[in-house]
Coordinates of C-alpha atoms and ligand atoms in Angstrom, one line a residue:
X1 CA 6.3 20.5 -36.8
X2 CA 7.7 22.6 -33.9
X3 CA 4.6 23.5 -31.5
X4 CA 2.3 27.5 -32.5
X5 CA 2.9 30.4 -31.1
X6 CA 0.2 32.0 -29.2
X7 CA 0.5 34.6 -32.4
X8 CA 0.0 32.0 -34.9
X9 CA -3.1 31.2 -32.8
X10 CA -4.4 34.6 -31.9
X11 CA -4.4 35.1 -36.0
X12 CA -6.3 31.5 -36.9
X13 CA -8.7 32.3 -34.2
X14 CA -10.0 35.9 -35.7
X15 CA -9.7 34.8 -39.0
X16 CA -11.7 31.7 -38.6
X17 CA -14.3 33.1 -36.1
X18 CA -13.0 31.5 -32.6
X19 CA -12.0 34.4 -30.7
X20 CA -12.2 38.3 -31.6
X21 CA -10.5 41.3 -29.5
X22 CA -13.8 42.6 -27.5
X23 CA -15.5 45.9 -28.5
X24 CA -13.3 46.0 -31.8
X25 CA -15.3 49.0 -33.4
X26 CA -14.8 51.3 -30.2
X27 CA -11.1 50.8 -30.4
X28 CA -11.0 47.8 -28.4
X29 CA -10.8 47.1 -24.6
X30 CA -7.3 45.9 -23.6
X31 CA -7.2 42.4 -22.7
X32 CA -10.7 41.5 -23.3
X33 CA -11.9 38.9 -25.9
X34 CA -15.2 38.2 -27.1
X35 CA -15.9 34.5 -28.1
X36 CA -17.3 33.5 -31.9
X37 CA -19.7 30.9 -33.4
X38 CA -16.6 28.3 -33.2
X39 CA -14.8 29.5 -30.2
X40 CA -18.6 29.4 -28.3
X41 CA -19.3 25.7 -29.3
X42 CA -15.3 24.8 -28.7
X43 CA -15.7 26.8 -24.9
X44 CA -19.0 24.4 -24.2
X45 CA -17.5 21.2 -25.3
X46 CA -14.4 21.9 -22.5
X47 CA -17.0 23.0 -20.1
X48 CA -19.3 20.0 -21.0
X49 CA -16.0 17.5 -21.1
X50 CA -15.3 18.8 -17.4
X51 CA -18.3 18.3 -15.9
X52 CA -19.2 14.9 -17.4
X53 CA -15.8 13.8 -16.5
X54 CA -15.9 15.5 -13.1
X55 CA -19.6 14.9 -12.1
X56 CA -21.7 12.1 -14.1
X57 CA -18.3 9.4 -14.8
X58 CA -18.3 9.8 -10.5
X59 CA -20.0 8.3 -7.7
X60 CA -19.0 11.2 -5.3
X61 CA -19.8 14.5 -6.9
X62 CA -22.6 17.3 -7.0
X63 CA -22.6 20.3 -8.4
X64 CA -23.7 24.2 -7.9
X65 CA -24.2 27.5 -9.4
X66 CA -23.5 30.0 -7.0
X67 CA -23.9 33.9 -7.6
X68 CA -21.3 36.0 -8.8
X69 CA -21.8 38.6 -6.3
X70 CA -21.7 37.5 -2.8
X71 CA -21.9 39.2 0.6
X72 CA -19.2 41.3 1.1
X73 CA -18.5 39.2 4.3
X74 CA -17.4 35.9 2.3
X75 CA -14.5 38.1 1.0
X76 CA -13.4 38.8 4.3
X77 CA -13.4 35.6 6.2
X78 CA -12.2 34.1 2.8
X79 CA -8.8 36.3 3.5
X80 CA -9.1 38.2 0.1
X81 CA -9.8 41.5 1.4
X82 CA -6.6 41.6 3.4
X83 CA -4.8 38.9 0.9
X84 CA -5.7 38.8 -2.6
X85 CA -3.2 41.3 -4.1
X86 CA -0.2 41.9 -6.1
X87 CA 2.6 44.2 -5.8
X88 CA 2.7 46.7 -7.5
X89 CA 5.8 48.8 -9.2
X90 CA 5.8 52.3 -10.7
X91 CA 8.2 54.0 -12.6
X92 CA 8.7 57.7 -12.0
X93 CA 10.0 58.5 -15.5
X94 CA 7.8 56.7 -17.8
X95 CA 4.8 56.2 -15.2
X96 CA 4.4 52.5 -16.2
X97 CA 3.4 50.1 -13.5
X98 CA 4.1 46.7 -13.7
X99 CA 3.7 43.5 -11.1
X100 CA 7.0 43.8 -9.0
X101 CA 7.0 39.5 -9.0
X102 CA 7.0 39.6 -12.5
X103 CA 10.0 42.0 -13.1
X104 CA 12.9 40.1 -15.1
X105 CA 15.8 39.8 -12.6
X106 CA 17.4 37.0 -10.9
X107 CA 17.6 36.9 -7.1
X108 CA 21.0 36.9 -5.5
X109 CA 21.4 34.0 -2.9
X110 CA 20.2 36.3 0.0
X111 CA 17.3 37.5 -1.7
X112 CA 16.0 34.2 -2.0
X113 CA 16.1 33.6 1.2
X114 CA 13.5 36.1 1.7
X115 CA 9.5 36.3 1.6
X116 CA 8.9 37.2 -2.2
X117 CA 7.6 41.0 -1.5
X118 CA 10.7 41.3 0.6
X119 CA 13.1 40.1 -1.8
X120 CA 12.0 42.5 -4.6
X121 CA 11.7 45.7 -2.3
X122 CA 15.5 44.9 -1.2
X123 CA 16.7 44.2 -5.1
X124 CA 14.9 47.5 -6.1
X125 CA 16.4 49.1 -2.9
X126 CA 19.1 48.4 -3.4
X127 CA 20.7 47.2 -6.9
X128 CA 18.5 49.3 -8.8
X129 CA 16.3 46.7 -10.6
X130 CA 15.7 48.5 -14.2
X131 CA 12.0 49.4 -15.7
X132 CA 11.4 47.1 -18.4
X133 CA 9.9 49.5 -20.7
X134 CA 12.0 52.8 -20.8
X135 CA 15.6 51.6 -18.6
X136 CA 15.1 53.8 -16.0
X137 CA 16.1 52.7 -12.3
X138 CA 13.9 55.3 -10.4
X139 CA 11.2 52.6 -9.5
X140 CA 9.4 52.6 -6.1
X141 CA 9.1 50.3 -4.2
X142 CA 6.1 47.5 -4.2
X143 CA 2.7 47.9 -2.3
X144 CA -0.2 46.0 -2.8
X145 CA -3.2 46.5 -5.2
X146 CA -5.8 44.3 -4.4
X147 CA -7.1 42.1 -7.4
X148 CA -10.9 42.6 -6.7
X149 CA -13.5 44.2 -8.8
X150 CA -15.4 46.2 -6.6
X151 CA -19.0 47.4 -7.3
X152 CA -22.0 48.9 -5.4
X153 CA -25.3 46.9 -4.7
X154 CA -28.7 49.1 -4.9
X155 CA -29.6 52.9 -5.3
X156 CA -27.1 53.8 -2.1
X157 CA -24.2 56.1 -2.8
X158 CA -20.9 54.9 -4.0
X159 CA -19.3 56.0 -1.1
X160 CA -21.7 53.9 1.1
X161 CA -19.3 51.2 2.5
X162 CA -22.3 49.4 3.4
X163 CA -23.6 48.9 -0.1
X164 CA -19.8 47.8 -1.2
X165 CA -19.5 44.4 -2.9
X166 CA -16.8 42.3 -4.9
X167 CA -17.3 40.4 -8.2
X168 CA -15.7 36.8 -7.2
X169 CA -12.1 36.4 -8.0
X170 CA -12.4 32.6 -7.7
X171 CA -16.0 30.3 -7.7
X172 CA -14.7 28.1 -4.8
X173 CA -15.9 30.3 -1.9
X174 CA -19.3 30.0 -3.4
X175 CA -19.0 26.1 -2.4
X176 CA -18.0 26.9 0.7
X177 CA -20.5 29.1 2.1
X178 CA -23.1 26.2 0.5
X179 CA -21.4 23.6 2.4
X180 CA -24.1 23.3 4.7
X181 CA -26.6 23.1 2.3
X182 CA -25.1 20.3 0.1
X183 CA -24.4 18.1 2.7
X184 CA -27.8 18.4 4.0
X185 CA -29.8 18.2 0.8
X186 CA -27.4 15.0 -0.6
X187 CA -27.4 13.1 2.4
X188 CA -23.6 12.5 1.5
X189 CA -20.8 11.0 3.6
X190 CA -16.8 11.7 3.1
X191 CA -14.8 12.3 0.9
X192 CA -17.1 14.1 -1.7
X193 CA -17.4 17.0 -4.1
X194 CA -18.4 19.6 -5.1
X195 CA -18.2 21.5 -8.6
X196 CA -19.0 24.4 -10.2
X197 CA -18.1 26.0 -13.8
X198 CA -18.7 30.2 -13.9
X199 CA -16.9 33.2 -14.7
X200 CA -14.5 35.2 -12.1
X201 CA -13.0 38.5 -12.4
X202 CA -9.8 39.8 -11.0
X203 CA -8.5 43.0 -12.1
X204 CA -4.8 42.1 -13.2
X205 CA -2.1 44.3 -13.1
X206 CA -0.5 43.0 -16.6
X207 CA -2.8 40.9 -18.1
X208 CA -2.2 39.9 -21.7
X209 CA -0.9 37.0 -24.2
X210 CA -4.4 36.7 -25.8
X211 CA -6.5 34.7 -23.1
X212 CA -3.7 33.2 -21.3
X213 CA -4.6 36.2 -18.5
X214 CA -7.8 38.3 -18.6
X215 CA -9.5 40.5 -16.2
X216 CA -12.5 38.7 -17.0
X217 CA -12.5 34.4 -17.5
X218 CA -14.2 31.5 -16.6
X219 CA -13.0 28.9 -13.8
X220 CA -13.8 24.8 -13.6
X221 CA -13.7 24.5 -9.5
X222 CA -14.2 21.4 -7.4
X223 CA -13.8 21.3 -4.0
X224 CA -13.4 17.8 -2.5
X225 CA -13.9 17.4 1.3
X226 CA -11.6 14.6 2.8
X227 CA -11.2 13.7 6.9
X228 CA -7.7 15.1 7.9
X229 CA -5.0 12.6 7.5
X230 CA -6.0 11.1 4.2
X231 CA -5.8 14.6 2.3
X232 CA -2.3 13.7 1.2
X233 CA -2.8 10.8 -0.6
X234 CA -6.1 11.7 -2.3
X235 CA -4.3 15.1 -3.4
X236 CA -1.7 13.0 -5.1
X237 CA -4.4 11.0 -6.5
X238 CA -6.4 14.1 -7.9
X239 CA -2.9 15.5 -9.7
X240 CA -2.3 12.2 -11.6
X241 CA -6.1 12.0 -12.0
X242 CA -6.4 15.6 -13.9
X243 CA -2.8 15.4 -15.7
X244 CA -4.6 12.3 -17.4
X245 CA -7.7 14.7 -17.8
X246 CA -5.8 17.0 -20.4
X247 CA -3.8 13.7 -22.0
X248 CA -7.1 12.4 -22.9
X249 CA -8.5 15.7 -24.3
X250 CA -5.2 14.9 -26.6
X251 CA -2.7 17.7 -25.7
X252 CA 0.6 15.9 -26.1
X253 CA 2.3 15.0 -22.6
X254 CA 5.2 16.5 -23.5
X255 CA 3.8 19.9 -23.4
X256 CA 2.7 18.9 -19.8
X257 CA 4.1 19.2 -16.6
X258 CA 3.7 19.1 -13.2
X259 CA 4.9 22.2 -11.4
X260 CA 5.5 21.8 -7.4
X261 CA 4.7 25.5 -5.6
X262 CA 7.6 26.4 -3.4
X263 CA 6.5 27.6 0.4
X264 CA 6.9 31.5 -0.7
X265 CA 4.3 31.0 -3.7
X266 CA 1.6 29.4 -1.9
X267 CA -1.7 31.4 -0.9
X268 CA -2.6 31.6 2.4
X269 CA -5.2 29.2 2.7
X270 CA -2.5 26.2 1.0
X271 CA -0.8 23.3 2.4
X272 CA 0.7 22.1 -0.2
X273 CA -0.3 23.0 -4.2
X274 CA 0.9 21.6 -7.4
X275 CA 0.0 23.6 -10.7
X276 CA -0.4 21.6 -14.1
X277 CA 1.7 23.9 -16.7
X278 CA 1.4 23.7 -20.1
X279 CA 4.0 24.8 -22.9
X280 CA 2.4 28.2 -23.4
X281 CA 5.2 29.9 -24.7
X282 CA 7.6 27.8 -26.6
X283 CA 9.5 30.8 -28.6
X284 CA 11.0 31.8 -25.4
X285 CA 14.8 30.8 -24.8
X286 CA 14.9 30.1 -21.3
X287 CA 13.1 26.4 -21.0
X288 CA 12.1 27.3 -17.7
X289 CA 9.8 30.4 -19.0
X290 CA 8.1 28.8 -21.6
X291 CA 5.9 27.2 -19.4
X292 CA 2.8 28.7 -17.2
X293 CA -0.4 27.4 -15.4
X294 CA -3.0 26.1 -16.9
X295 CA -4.4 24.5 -13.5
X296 CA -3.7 24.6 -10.0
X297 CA -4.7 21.3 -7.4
X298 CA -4.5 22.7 -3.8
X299 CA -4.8 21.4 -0.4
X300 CA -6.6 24.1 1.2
X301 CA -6.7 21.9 4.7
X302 CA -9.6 23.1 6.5
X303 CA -9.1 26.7 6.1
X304 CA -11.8 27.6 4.5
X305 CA -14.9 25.5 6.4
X306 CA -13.1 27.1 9.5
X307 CA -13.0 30.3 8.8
X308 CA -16.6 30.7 7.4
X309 CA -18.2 29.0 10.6
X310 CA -19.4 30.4 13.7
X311 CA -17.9 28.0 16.3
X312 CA -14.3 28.4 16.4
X313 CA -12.9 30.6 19.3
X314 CA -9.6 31.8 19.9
X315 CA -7.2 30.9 23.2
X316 CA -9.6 33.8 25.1
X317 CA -12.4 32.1 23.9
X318 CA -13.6 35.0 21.4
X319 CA -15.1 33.8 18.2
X320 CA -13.5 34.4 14.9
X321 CA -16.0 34.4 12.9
X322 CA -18.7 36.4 14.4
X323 CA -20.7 36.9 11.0
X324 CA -21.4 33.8 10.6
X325 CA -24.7 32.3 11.3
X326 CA -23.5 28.2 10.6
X327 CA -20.9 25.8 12.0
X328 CA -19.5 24.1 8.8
X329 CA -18.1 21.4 10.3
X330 CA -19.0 17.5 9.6
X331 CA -20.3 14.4 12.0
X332 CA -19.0 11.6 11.3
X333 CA -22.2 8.9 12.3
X334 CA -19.1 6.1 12.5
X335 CA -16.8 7.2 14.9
X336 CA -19.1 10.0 16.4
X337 CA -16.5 13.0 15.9
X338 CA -17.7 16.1 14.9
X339 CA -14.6 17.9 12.9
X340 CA -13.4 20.5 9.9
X341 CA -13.0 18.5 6.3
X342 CA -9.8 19.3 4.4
X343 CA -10.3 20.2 0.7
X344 CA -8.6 19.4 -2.0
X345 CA -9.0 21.5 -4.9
X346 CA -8.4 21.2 -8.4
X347 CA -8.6 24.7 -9.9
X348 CA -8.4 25.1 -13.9
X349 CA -9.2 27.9 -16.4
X350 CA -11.8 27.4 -19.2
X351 CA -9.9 29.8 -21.7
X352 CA -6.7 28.7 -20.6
X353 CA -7.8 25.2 -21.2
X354 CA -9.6 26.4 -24.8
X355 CA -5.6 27.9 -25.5
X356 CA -3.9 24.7 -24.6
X357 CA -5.9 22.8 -27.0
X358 CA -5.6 25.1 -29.7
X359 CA -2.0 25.3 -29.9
X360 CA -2.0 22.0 -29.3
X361 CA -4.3 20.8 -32.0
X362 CA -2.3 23.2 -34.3
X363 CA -0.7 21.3 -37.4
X364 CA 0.0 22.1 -40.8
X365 CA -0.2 19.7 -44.3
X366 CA 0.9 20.1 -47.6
X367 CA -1.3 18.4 -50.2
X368 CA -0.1 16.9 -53.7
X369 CA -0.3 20.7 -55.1
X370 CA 2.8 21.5 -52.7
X371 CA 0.0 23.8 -50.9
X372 CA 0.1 24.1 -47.1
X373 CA -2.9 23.7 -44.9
X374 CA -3.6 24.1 -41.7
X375 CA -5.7 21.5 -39.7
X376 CA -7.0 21.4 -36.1
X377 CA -6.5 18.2 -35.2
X378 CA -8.7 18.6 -32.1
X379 CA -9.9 16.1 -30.2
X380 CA -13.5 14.9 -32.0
X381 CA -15.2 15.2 -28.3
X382 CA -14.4 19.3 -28.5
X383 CA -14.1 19.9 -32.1
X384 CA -16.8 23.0 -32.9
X385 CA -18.1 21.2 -35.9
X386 CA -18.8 17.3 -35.9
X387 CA -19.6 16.8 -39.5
X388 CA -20.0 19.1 -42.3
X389 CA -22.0 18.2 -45.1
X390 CA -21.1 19.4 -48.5
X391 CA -22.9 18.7 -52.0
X392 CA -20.1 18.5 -54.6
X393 CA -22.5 20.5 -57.5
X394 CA -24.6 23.3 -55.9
X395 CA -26.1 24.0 -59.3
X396 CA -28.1 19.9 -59.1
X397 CA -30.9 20.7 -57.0
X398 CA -31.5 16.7 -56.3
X399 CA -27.9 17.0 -54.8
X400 CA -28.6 20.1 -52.2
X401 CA -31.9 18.9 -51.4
X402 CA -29.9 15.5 -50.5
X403 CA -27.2 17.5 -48.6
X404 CA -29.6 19.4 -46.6
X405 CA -32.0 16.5 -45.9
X406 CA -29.2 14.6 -44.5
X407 CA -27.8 17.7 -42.4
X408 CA -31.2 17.8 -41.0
X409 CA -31.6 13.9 -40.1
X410 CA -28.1 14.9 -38.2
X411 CA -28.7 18.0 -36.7
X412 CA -30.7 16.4 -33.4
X413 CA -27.4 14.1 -32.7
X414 CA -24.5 15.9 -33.3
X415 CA -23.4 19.2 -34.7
X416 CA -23.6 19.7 -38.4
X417 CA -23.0 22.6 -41.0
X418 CA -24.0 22.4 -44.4
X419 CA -21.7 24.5 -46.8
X420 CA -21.9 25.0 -50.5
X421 CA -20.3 28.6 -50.5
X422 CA -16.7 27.2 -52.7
X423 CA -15.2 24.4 -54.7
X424 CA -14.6 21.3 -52.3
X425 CA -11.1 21.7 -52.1
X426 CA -11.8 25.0 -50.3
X427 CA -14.6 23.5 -48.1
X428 CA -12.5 20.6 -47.0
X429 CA -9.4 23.2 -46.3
X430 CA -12.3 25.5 -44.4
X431 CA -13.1 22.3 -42.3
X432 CA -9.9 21.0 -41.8
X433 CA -8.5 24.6 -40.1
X434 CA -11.4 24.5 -37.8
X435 CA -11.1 20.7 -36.7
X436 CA -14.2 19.7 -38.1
X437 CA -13.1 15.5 -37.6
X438 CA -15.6 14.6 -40.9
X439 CA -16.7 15.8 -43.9
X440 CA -19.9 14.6 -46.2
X441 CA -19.8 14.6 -49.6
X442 CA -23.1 14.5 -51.4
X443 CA -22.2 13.6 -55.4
X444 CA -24.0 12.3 -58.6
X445 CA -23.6 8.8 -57.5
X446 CA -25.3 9.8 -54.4
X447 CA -29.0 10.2 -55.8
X448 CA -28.2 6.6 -57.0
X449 CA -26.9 4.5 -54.9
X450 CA -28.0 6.4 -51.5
X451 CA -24.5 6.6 -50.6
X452 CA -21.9 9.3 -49.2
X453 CA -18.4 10.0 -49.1
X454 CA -16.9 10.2 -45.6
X455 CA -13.5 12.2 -45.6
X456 CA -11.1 11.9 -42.7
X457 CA -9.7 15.2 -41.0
X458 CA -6.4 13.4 -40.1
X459 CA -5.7 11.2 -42.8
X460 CA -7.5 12.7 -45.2
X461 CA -8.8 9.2 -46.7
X462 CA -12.7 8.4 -47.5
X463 CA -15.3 6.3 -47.1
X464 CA -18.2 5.3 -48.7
X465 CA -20.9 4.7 -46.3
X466 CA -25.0 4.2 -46.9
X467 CA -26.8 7.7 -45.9
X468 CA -29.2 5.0 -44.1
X469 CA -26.0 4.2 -41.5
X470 CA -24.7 7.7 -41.2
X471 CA -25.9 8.5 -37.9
X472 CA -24.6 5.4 -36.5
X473 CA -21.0 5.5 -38.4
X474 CA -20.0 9.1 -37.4
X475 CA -21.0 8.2 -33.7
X476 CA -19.4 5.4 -33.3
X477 CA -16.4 7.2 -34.9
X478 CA -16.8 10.0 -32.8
X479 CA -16.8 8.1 -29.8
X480 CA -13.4 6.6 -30.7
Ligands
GAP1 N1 -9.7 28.7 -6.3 C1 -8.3 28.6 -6.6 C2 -7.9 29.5 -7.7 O1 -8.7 30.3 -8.1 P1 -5.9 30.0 -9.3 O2 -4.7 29.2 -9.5 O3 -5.8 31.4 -8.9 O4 -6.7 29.2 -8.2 C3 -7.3 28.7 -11.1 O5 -6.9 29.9 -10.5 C4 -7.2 28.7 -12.6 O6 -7.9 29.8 -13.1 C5 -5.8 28.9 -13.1 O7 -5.0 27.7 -13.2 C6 -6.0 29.5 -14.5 O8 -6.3 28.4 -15.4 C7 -7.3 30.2 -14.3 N2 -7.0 31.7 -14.2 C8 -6.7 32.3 -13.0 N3 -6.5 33.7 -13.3 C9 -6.8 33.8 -14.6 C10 -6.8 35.0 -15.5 N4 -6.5 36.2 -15.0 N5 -7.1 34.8 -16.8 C11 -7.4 33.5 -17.3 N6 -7.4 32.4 -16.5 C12 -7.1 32.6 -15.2

C-alpha cells in the first residue's frame, strides 16, 4: 500500500492512545502534544534503542545529563544569542507572520547567488513575493526573531538582565561545557563520545504537522571528539553508520535519504553537514518537498571547544573568551601536542524519530470477512506492547486465573497486557493496530494440556507452545 499521511497517523495515534493534542479541555495549546500510555512506552523504546546502540554496543562512548537551564554565558560563546534565529515576515493586511525561508517561491538565478536572508529581502523587494494566507503583496521585509525561550532565574525582577536565562535549544552545548570533566573523570583518549537524550525548546515561528515541529521536543545528541585531519572520514563513517541505525529500526530505505547541506544552509559552527530525511510528506506533488529532516550529522570542527575556553587570543593578543574559567583543549600523551578536537555530531529528534516509524509501520489487511484492519508492523524492539495475553472465555474462571497468572510470570521480562474487554477478533484487531508483535490465547484446551496459542502480528499464523516455554519462545522471538 502507498505510504500514511501524517493525517492518517495523527487520527490512529488519538484514537488508540499514542499521542493527544496537549491541554485538550482548555481549548488546546497550538502545536503542543502530550504523549499516552502507548506513545510513552513507544517514545522509551527509541530512546532506549539509541542509547544501547549508541553507548553500551561501543567501546568509545559516555554519557551525560546536563541541565536544561544553563548559564546564560554558554548561549553566548555558543553563538546563539547573536545566531540562533529565523526570519521573520509580516503581512500588513492580514497581520500573519510566517518564516520568510519557508515562503513558496522559486529563486531566480541571481537570487541564488545570494546569502538566503538576502535573497528573500530582494524577491519581496522587489517582485512582490505574495502572503500565503490572504494574497496580499504588502509584506515587510525579514528580520530576525531569535528561537530561544527566555525565562528568569530567582525572585529578581523580570527586567533584571542579570537574572535572564535561556531554556536550551539544543543538548549539545551541555557536552561541551562538561568536556573537561568527562575527559578527566573517564581517563579517555581520542576519538570518543559523548551522548546525551533530553528535551529542548525553541520557539518556532510556524511549527506544526503534528510532531514533525514543536516548540517543545526531545533531542538524541552525541558529540564525538576526533584530532583534526581524520574528522572527514569518521563523519562519513557516522552518516552510513546512523542511515543503518533507522534501516535496522525497519523504516524502509526507500523512504530514506541522505540530504547534503548547501554552504548557505549550514549553521555557523558547520563544516560540512548532512541531514538524514525521511518521506514525511508523501501527498505532496513536488518529489523534492515530500521529504524533511529527521536527523542532522555535523562537523562542527573545533568551534565549539574553542569558543567556550579561556586560552584562545586574538591577533592583539586579547582573549575571546574572557568568561571562561577552563581551557577545553586536549594533550595528546603520544605526540605531546596540546590542541582543539573536532566534533562530529549526529543530531536526531525523539518525536521525529517516534513519526518516522509510525508512518512507516503503518499497513492495512483485509481478513477472510473482506474487513480491513490496520496493523503496526513495528519493529518488536519498539513496539509498546510485547505480548498480550487474552483468555478466549472470560466467563471460565480456570481460564482468567490462567491468563492472568501467565501475564504475571511475564510481566518482570517483557511488557505484557492482559485484555478480556471483547470477542478475540476485536482483541487481536486492538493488538494488531498498536503493533503488539504476539498475542496469547488462553482456551479450554489450555487448563489441559498446559499449552497456549501464539498468534503472529505479521502473518497472522499460530502456534502452540507449552506455557512452561513461554518466556523463552517470545524472547528468543523478540530478539529476532
Ligand atoms: N545540535 C544540533 C542540532 O540541534 P538540529 O538539526 O537543529 O541540530 C537536531 O536538530 C534534530 O532535532 C533534528 O534533526 C530534528 O529531528 C530535531 N528537531 C529540531 N527542531 C525540532 C522541532 N522544532 N520539533 C521537533 N524536532 C526537532
Amino acid at each position: 500500500m502507498s505510504a500514511p499521511n501524517i493525517e492518517t497517523i495523527v487520527s490512529l495515534a488519538k484514537r488508540r492512545g499514542f499521542v493527544f493534542p496537549s491541554s485538550e479541555i482548555y481549548g488546546g495549546l497550538g502545536s503542543a502534544w502530550d504523549y499516552g500510555p502507548f506513545g510513552v512506552e513507544l517514545c522509551n523504546n527509541v530512546k532506549q534503542a539509541w542509547w544501547r546502540w549508541m553507548v553500551y554496543e561501543r567501546d568509545d562512548m559516555e554519557g551525560v545529563d546536563s541541565s536544561i537551564i544553563l548559564n546564560r554565558l554558554a548561549w553566548k560563546y555558543s553563538g546563539h544569542e547573536d545566531t540562533f534565529s529565523d526570519p521573520l515576515v509580516d503581512c500588513r493586511d492580514c497581520n500573519s507572520r510566517f518564516r520568510a525561508d519557508k515562503l513558496d517561491y522559486l529563486p531566480t538565478e541571481e537570487e541564488r547567488e545570494l546569502p538566503a536572508p538576502e535573497a528573500i529581502a530582494k524577491a519581496i523587494r522587489e517582485r512582490r513575493i505574495k502572503c500565503p494566507n490572504c494574497g496580499s503583496k504588502d509584506l515587510t521585509e525579514p528580520r530576525p526573531f531569535n528561537l530561544m525561550f527566555r525565562t528568569h532565574v530567582g525572585a529578581a525582577a523580570e527586567d533584571d538582565p542579570s537574572s535572564l536565562v535561556y531554556l536550551r535549544p539544543e543538548t549539545a552545548q551541555g557536552i561541551f561545557i562538561n568536556f573537561a570533566n568527562v575527559l578527566t573523570t573517564s581517563r579517555r583518549k581520542l576519538p570518543f563520545g559523548v551522548a546525551q537524550i533530553g528535551k529542548s525548546f525553541r520557539n518556532e515561528v510556524t511549527p506544526g504537522n503534528f510532531i514533525f515541529r514543536t516548540r517543545e521536543f526531545e533531542q538524541m545528541e552525541m558529540e564525538y571528539f576526533v584530532r583534526p585531519g581524520e574528522d572527514e572520514k569518521i563523519h562519513q563513517d557516522w552518516i552510513d553508520n546512523c542511515f543503518n541505525w533507522f534501516t535496522g529500526l525497519g523504516i524502509s530505505a526507500n523512504n530514506l535519504r541522505l540530504y547534503e547541506q548547501p554552504k548557505e544552509e549550514l549553521a555557523h559552527y558547520a563544516k560540512r553537514t548532512v541531514d538524514i530525511q525521511y518521506r514525511f510528506f508523501p501527498e505532496r506533488e513536488e518529489q523534492d518537498r515530500q521529504w524533511d529532516e529527521l536527523m542532522g550529522i555535523a562537523n562542527r570542527t573545533d568551534f565549539d571547544l574553542r569558543t567556550h575556553s579561556k586560552k584562545p587570543e586574538d591577533a592583539e593578543g586579547k582573549r575571546l573568551n574572557p568568561d571562561s574559567t577552563e581551557d577545553l583543549s586536549y594533550f595528546d600523551e603520544a605526540t605531546k601536542e596540546r590542541f582543539y578536537p573536532y566534533v562530529i555530531e549526529p543530531a536526531a529528534g525523539v518525536n521525529r524519530t517516534v513519526l518516522s516509524v509510525l508512518m512507516d509501520a503503518y499497513s492495512e489487511k483485509t481478513n477472510d470477512k473482506g474487513e480491513t484492519r490496520v496493523i503496526l508492523k513495528l519493529h518488536p524492539t519498539l513496539s509498546p506492547i510485547k505480548a498480550a495475553i487474552l483468555p478466549l472465555a472470560k466467563n471460565k474462571p480456570e481460564i482468567v486465573g490462567m491468563a492472568k497468572a501467565i501475564k504475571r510470570s511475564l510481566q518482570p521480562l517483557l511488557r505484557a497486557v492482559y485484555d478480556d474487554t471483547g470477542g478475540i477478533g476485536k482483541l487481536y484487531a486492538r493488538q494488531d493496530e498498536i503493533g503488539t508483535p504476539f498475542c496469547v490465547t488462553v482456551d479450554h484446551q489450555s487448563l489441559e494440556d498446559e499449552a497456549v496459542t501464539v498468534r503472529d502480528r505479521d502473518t497472522w499464523e499460530q502456534e502452540r507452545v507449552k506455557v512452561s516455554e513461554l518466556p523463552e519462545h517470545l524472547s528468543t522471538r523478540l530478539k529476532g
